[in-house]
XYZ file of C-alpha atoms in Angstrom:
96
model
C 148.365 149.350 -81.097
C 147.904 152.512 -78.751
C 151.253 154.718 -78.688
C 152.440 157.709 -76.128
C 153.044 161.114 -76.776
C 156.369 159.765 -77.267
C 155.749 157.724 -80.160
C 156.429 154.529 -78.051
C 154.291 151.340 -79.099
C 152.578 149.638 -76.190
C 150.995 146.918 -76.767
C 150.594 144.429 -73.504
C 147.726 144.726 -71.420
C 144.581 143.909 -73.355
C 144.411 140.211 -72.044
C 145.136 138.707 -75.934
C 148.291 137.161 -76.554
C 147.894 136.495 -79.979
C 146.838 140.439 -80.372
C 149.866 142.219 -78.490
C 152.077 139.431 -80.255
C 150.530 141.210 -84.308
C 150.681 144.768 -82.816
C 154.766 143.842 -81.831
C 155.487 142.289 -85.120
C 154.246 145.724 -86.701
C 155.610 148.427 -83.679
C 158.795 147.635 -81.178
C 159.938 144.316 -82.586
C 159.071 145.278 -86.589
C 163.073 145.950 -86.633
C 163.737 142.170 -85.233
C 160.932 141.265 -87.441
C 162.164 142.163 -90.706
C 165.809 140.729 -89.072
C 164.225 137.379 -89.526
C 162.260 137.717 -92.971
C 165.468 138.505 -94.092
C 167.139 136.163 -92.820
C 166.179 132.212 -95.485
C 167.218 130.194 -92.189
C 165.184 132.736 -89.320
C 162.341 132.188 -91.902
C 162.538 128.994 -92.695
C 162.492 128.134 -89.114
C 159.470 129.996 -88.725
C 157.907 128.484 -91.358
C 158.828 124.672 -89.893
C 156.979 125.336 -86.487
C 153.980 125.823 -88.174
C 153.822 122.654 -89.186
C 154.562 121.323 -86.073
C 152.117 118.694 -84.412
C 154.330 117.160 -82.172
C 156.951 117.715 -79.201
C 160.146 116.882 -81.294
C 159.571 119.015 -84.364
C 160.343 122.077 -82.491
C 163.731 120.686 -82.156
C 164.016 119.305 -85.619
C 162.894 122.889 -86.925
C 166.458 124.501 -84.921
C 168.299 121.877 -85.754
C 167.992 122.307 -89.234
C 167.796 125.620 -89.873
C 170.605 127.104 -87.657
C 171.274 129.647 -89.140
C 168.440 131.427 -87.766
C 168.600 130.723 -84.408
C 169.962 134.321 -82.868
C 167.627 135.890 -85.088
C 164.646 134.093 -83.982
C 165.188 134.162 -80.776
C 165.734 138.424 -80.556
C 162.534 138.162 -82.164
C 161.059 135.767 -79.532
C 162.542 137.441 -77.159
C 161.442 140.851 -77.953
C 157.421 140.001 -78.266
C 157.566 138.089 -75.095
C 159.703 139.566 -73.232
C 159.733 143.062 -73.746
C 156.208 144.111 -75.924
C 153.969 141.752 -74.257
C 155.079 140.345 -70.939
C 151.993 140.234 -69.323
C 149.501 139.001 -72.397
C 151.547 136.283 -73.075
C 152.929 135.170 -69.818
C 156.638 136.041 -70.330
C 157.285 134.932 -66.715
C 156.093 131.052 -67.747
C 158.646 131.501 -70.669
C 161.762 132.238 -68.832
C 161.645 136.050 -69.197
C 163.689 137.781 -66.730
């Protein structure tokens, strides 16, 4: 995690998607992360995703925790499209 003189966190550019995600959760995406953690459905969705073993599972997680979808998608957008576009291949993930 690095910062500029303005205090802006820069996580992207290390070539490590996981490391960039960790940086984003502790920097530019921390507010979205906190919002998700404080929403039981978003937290449930995150826990559900960790247990996924097949391609149908992510949709089952979305369906099972509908109250968490918006907060989860905000968090995912922040990480993939804003903070870690290059390291986590945001273009392939549908980021603008």
